[in-house]
PDB file of C-alpha atoms in Angstrom:
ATOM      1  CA  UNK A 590     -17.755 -35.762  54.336  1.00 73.00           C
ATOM      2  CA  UNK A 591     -14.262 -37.202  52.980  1.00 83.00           C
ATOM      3  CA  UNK A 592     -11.202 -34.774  53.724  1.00 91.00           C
ATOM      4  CA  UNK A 593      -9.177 -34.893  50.526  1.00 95.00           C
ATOM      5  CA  UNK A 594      -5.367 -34.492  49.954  1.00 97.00           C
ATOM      6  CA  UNK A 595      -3.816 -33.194  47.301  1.00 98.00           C
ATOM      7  CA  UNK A 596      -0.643 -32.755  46.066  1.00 98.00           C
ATOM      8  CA  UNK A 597       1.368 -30.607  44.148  1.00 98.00           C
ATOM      9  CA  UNK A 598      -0.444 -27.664  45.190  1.00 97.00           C
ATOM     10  CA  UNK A 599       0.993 -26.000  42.523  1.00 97.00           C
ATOM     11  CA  UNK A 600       3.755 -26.562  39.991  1.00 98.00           C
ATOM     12  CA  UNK A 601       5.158 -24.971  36.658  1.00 98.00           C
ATOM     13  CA  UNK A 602       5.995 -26.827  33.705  1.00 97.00           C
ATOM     14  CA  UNK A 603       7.769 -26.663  30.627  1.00 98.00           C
ATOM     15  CA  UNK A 604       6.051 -27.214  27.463  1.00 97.00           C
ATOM     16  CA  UNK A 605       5.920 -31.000  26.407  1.00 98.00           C
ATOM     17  CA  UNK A 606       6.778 -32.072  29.718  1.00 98.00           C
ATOM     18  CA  UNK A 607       3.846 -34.241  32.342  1.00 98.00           C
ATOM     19  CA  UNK A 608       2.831 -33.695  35.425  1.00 98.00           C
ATOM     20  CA  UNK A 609       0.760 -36.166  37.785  1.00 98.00           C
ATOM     21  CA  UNK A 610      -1.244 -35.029  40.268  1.00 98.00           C
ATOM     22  CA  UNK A 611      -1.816 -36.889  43.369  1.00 98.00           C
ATOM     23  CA  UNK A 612      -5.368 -36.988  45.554  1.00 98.00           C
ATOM     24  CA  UNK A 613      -5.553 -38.806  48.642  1.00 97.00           C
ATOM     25  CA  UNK A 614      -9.019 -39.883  50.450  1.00 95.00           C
ATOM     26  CA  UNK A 615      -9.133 -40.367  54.239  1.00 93.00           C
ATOM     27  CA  UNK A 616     -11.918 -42.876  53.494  1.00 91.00           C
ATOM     28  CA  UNK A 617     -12.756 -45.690  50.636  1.00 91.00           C
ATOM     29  CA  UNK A 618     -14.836 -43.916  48.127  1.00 90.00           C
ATOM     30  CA  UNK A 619     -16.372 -46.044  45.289  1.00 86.00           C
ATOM     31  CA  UNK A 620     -15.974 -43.307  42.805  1.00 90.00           C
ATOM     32  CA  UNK A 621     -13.593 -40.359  42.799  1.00 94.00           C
ATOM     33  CA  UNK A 622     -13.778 -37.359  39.894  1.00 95.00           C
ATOM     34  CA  UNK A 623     -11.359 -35.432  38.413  1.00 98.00           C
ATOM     35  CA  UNK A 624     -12.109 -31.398  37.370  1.00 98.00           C
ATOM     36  CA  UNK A 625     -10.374 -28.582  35.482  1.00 98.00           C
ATOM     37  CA  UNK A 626     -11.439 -25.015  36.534  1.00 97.00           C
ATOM     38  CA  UNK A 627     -10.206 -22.359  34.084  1.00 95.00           C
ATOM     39  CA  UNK A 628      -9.643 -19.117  36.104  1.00 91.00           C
ATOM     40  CA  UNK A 629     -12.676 -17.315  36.435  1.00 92.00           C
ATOM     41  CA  UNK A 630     -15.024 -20.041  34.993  1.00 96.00           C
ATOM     42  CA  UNK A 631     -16.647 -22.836  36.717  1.00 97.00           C
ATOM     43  CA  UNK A 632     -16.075 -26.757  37.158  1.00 97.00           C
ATOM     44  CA  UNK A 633     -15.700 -29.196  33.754  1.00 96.00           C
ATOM     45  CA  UNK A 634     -15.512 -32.617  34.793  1.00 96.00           C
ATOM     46  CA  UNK A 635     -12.710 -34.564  33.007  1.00 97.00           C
ATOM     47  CA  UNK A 636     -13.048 -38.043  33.968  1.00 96.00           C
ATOM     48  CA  UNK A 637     -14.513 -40.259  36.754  1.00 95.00           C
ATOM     49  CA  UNK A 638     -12.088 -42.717  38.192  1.00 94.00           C
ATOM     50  CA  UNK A 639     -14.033 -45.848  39.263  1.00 88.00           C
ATOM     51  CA  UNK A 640     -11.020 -48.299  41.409  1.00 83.00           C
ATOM     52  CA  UNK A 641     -10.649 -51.638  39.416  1.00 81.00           C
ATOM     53  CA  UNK A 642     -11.840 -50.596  35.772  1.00 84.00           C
ATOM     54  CA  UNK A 643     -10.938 -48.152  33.640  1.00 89.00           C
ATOM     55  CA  UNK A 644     -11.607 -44.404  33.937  1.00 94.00           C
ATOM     56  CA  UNK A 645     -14.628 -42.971  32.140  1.00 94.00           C
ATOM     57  CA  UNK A 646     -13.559 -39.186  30.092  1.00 96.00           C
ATOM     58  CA  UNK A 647     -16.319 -36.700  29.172  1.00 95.00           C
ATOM     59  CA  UNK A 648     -16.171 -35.336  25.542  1.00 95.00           C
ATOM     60  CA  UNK A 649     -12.863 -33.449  24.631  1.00 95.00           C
ATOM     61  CA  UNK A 650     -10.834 -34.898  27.302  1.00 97.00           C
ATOM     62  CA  UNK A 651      -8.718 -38.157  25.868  1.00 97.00           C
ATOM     63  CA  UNK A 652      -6.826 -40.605  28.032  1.00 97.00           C
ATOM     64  CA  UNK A 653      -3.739 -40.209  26.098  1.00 97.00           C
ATOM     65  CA  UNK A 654      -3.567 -37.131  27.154  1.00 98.00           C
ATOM     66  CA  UNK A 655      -5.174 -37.027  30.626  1.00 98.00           C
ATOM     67  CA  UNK A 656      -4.056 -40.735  31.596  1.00 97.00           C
ATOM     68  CA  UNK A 657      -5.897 -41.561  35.314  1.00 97.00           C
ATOM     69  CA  UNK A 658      -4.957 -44.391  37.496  1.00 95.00           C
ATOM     70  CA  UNK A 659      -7.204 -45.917  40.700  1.00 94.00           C
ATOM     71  CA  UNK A 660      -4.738 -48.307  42.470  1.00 93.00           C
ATOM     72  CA  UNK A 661      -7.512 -48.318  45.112  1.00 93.00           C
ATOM     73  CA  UNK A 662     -10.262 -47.224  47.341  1.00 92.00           C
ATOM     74  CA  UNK A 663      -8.569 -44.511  48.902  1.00 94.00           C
ATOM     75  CA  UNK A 664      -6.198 -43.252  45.845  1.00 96.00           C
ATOM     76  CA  UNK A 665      -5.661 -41.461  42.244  1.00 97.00           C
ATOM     77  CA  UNK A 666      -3.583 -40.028  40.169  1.00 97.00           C
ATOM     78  CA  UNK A 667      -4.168 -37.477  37.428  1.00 98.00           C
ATOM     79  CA  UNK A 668      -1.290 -36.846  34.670  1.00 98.00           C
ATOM     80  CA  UNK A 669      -1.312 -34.063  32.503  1.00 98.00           C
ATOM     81  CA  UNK A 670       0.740 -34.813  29.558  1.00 98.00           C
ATOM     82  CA  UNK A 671       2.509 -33.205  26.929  1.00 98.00           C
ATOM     83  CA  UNK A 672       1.481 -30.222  28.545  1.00 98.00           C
ATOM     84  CA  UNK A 673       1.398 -27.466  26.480  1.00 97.00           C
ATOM     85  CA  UNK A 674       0.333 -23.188  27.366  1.00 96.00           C
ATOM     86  CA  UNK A 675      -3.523 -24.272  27.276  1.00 96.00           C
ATOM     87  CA  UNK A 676      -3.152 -26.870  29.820  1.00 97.00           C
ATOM     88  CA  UNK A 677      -2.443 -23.751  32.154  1.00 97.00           C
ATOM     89  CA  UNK A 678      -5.653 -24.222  34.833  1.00 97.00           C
ATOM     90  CA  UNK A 679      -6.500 -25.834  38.262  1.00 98.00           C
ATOM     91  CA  UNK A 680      -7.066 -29.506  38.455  1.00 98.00           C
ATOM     92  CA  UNK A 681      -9.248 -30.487  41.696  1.00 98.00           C
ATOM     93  CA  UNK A 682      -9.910 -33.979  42.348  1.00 97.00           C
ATOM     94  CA  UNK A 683     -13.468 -35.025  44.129  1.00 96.00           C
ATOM     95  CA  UNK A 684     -15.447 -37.636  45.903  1.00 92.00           C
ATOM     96  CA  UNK A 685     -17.840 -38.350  48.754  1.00 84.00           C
ATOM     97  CA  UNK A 686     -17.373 -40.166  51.412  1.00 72.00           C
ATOM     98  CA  UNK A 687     -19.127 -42.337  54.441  1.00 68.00           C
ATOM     99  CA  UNK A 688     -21.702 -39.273  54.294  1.00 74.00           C
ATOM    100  CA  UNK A 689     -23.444 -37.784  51.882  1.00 73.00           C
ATOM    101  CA  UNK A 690     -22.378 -35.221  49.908  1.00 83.00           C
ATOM    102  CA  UNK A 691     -19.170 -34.215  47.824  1.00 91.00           C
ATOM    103  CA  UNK A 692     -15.718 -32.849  48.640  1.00 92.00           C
ATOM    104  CA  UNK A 693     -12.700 -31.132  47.067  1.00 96.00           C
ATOM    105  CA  UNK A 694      -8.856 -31.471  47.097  1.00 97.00           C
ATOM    106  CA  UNK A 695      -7.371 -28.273  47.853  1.00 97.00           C
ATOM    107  CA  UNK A 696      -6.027 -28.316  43.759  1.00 97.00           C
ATOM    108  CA  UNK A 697      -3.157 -27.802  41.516  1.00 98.00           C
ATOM    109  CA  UNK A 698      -2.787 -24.542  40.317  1.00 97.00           C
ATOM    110  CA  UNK A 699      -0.338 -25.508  36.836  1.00 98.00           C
ATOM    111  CA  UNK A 700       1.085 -23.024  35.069  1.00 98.00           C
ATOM    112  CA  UNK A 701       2.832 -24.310  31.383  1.00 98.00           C
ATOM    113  CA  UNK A 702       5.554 -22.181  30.233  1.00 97.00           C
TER     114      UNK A 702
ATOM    115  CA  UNK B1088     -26.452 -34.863  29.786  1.00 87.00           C
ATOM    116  CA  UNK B1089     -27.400 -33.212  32.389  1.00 91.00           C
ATOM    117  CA  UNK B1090     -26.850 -29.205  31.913  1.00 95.00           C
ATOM    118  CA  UNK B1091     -27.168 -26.787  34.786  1.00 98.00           C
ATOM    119  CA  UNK B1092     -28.287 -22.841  34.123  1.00 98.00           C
ATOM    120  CA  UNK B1093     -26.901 -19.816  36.861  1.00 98.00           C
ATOM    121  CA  UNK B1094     -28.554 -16.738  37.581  1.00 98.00           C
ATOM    122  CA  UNK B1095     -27.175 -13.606  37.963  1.00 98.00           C
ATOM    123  CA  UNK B1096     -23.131 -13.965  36.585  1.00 98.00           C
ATOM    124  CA  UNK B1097     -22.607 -11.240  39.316  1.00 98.00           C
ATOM    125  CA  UNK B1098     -24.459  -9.918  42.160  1.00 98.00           C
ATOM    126  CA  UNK B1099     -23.987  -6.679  44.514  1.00 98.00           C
ATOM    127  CA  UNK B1100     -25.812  -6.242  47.639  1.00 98.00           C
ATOM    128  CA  UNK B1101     -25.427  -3.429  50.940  1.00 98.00           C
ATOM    129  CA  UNK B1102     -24.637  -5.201  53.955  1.00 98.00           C
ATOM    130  CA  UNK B1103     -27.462  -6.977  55.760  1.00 98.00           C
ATOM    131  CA  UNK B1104     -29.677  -7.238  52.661  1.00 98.00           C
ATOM    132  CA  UNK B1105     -30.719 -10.224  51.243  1.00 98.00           C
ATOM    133  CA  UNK B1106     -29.004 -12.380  47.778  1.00 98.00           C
ATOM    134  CA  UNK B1107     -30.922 -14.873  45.712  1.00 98.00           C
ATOM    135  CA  UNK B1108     -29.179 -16.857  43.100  1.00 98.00           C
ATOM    136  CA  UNK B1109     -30.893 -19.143  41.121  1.00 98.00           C
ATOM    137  CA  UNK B1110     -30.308 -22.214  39.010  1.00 98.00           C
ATOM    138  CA  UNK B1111     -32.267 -24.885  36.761  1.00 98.00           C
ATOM    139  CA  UNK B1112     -31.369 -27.865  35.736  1.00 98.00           C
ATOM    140  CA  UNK B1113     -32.626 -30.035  32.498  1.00 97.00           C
ATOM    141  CA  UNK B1114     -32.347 -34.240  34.072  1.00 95.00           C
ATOM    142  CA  UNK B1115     -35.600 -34.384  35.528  1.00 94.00           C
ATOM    143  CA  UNK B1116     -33.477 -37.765  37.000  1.00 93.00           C
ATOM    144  CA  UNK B1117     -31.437 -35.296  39.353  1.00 94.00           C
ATOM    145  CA  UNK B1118     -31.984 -35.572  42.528  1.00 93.00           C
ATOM    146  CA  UNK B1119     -29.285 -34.217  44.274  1.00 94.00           C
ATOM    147  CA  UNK B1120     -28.620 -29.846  44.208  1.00 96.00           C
ATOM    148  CA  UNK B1121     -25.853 -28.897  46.304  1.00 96.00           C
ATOM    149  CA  UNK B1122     -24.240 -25.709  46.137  1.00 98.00           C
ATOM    150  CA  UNK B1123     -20.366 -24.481  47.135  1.00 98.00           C
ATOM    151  CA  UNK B1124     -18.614 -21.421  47.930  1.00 98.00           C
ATOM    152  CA  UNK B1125     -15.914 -20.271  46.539  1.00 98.00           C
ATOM    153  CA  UNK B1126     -13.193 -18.014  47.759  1.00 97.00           C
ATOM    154  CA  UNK B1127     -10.027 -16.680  45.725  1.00 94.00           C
ATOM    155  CA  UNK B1128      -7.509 -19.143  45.644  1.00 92.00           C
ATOM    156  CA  UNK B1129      -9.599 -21.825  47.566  1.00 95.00           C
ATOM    157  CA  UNK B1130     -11.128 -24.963  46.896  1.00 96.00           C
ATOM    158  CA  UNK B1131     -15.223 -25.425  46.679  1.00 96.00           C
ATOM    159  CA  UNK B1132     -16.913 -25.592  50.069  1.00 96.00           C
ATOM    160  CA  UNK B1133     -20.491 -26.907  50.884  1.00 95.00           C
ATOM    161  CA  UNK B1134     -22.611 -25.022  51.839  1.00 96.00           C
ATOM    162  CA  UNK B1135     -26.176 -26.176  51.882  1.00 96.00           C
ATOM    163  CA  UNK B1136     -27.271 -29.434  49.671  1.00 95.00           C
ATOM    164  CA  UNK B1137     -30.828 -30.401  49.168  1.00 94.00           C
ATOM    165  CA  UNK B1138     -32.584 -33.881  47.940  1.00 91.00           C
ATOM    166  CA  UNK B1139     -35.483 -34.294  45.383  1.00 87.00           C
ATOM    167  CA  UNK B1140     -37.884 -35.280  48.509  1.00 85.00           C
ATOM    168  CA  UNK B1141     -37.459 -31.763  50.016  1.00 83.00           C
ATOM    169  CA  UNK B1142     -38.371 -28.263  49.373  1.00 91.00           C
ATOM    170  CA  UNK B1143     -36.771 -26.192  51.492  1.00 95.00           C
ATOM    171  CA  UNK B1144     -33.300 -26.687  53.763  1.00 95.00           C
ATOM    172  CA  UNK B1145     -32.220 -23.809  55.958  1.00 97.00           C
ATOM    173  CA  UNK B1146     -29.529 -23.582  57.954  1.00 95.00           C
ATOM    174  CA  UNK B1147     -29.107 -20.134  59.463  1.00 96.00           C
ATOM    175  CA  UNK B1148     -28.604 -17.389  56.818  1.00 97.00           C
ATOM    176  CA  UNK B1149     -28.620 -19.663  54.372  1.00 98.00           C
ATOM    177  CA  UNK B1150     -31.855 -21.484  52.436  1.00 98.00           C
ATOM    178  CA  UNK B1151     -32.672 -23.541  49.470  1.00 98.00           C
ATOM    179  CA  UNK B1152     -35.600 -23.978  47.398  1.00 97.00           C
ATOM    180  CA  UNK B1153     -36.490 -26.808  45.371  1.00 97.00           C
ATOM    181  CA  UNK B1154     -39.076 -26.991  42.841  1.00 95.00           C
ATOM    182  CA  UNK B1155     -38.789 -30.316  40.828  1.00 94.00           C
ATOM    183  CA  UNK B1156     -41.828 -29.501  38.168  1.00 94.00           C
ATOM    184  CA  UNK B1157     -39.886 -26.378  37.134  1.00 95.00           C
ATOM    185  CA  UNK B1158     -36.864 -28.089  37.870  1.00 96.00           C
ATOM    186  CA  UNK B1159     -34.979 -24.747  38.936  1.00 96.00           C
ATOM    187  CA  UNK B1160     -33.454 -24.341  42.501  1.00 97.00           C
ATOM    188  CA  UNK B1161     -32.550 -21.220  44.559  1.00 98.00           C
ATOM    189  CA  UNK B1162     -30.175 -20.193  46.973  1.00 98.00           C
ATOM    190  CA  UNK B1163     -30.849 -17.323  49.357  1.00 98.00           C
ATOM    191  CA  UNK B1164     -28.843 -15.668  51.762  1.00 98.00           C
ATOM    192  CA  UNK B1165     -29.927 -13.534  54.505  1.00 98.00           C
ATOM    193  CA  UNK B1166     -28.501 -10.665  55.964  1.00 98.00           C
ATOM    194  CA  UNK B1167     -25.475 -10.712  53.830  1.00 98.00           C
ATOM    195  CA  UNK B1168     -21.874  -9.826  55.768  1.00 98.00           C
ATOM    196  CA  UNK B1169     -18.869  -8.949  54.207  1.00 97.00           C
ATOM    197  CA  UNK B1170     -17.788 -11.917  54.297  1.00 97.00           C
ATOM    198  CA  UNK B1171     -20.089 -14.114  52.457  1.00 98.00           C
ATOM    199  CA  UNK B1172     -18.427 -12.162  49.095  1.00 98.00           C
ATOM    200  CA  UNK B1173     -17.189 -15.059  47.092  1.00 98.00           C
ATOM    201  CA  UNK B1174     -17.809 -17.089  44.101  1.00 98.00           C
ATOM    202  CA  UNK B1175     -21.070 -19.852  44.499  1.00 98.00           C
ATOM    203  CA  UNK B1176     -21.621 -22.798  42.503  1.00 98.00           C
ATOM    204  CA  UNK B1177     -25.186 -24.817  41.797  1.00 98.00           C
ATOM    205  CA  UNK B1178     -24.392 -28.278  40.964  1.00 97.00           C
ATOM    206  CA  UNK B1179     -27.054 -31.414  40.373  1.00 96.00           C
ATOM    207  CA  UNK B1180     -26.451 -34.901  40.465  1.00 93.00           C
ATOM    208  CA  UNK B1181     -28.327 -38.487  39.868  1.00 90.00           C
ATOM    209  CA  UNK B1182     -27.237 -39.115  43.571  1.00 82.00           C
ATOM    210  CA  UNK B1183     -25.265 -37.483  46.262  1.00 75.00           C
ATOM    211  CA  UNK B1184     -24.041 -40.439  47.159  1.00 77.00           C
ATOM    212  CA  UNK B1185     -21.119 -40.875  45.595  1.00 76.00           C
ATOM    213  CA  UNK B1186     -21.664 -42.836  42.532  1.00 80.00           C
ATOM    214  CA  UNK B1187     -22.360 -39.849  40.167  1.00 87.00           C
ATOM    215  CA  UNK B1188     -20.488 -36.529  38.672  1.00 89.00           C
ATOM    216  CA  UNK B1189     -21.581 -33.166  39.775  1.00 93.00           C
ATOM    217  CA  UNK B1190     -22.484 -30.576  36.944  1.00 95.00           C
ATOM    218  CA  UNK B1191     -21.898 -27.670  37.465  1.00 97.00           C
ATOM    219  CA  UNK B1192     -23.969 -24.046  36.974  1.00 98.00           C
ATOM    220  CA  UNK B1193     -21.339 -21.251  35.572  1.00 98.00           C
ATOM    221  CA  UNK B1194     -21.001 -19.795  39.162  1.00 98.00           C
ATOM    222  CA  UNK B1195     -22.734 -16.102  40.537  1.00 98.00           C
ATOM    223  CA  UNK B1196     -19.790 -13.608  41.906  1.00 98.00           C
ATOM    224  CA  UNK B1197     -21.217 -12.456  44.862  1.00 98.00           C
ATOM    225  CA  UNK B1198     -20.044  -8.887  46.525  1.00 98.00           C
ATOM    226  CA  UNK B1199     -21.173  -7.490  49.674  1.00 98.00           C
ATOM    227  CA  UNK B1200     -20.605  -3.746  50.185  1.00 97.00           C
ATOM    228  CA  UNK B1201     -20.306  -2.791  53.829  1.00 95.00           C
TER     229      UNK B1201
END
């Protein structure tokens, strides 16, 4: 499967501030997908990242606020803007590579303050 | 969309016995059920991921059922250590391919008392 970088690994904010989070694919993946895991809860896809087009954004997540860019195969960015206390989560970035099956970046713990 | 059901939230076994999580899914288009372990401050691992022409995958301790008329799916573990306490995730997809999101179940907190 892929290995995935990530980067920050963690960060805290101040309110109204962005942050962009950085995932980095040791192979060309078609699609890559971006999560948020709330502590304790489980996995809620916020937008796929397809390289060349825009990204796609499931229901409550907005591109304003969660703008994604896909310079390429190997490569995207997450921001988080205008960040405010509720942003507060784990961000993990996601795709599969020259095998089947899907992997994870190691995450972003944020904390907004 | 596709929406994904997990079975128990939480789930305590002695040391050595056996844990059985379970999962359905509503896309009868799935075709792709992995499922990922989670540790505290970790990111997901795979552990075991099954396609729509199989039944049953094993892999050591570690099995999964598929029935596609029911459409539910079933991890089981086998002579549980200490060690296997963690967080586990169904997911289903269209494809494990690549081209397609995961969803995700809510995740079974698994403890093993030694």
């Amino acid at each position: 499967s892929a290995v995935i970088s990530q980067k920050p690994s963690r960060d805290i904010c101040q309110r109204g501030t962005s942050l962009t989070i950085q995932c980095q694919v040791d192979s060309q993946v078609t699609m890559m997908f971006w999560y948020r895991q709330q502590p304790g809860q489980s996995l809620t896809l916020i937008a796929t990242a397809n390289q060349g087009s825009e990204a796609t954004y499931e229901s409550g997540f907005v591109i304003d606020k969660f703008p994604i860019s896909r310079p390429n195969l190997t490569f995207s960015t997450l921001t988080v803007s205008n960040m405010s206390p509720e942003d507060s989560s784990i961000y993990l970035c996601s795709a599969s590579g020259r095998s089947y099956g899907y992997t994870f970046g190691s995450g972003t713990r944020l904390t907004v303050v | 969309g596709e929406n994904v059901e997990q079975h128990p939230s939480t789930l305590s076994v002695q040391e050595g016995d056996s844990a059985v999580i379970k999962c359905t899914y509503s896309d009868s288009a799935s075709n792709y059920f992995p499922w990922y372990k989670q540790e505290l401050g970790k990111r997901p691992q795979l552990i075991i991921d099954i396609r729509s022409n199989v039944g049953e995958k094993k892999d050591q301790r570690i099995a999964v059922t598929l029935n596609k008329t029911a459409k539910h799916f079933s991890l089981h573990i086998t002579e549980t250590q200490p060690e296997d306490s963690a967080v586990y995730f169904c997911a289903a997809s269209l494809s494990g391919a690549g081209s397609y999101q995961l969803t995700f179940g809510k995740g079974t907190k698994l403890s093993v008392i030694p």
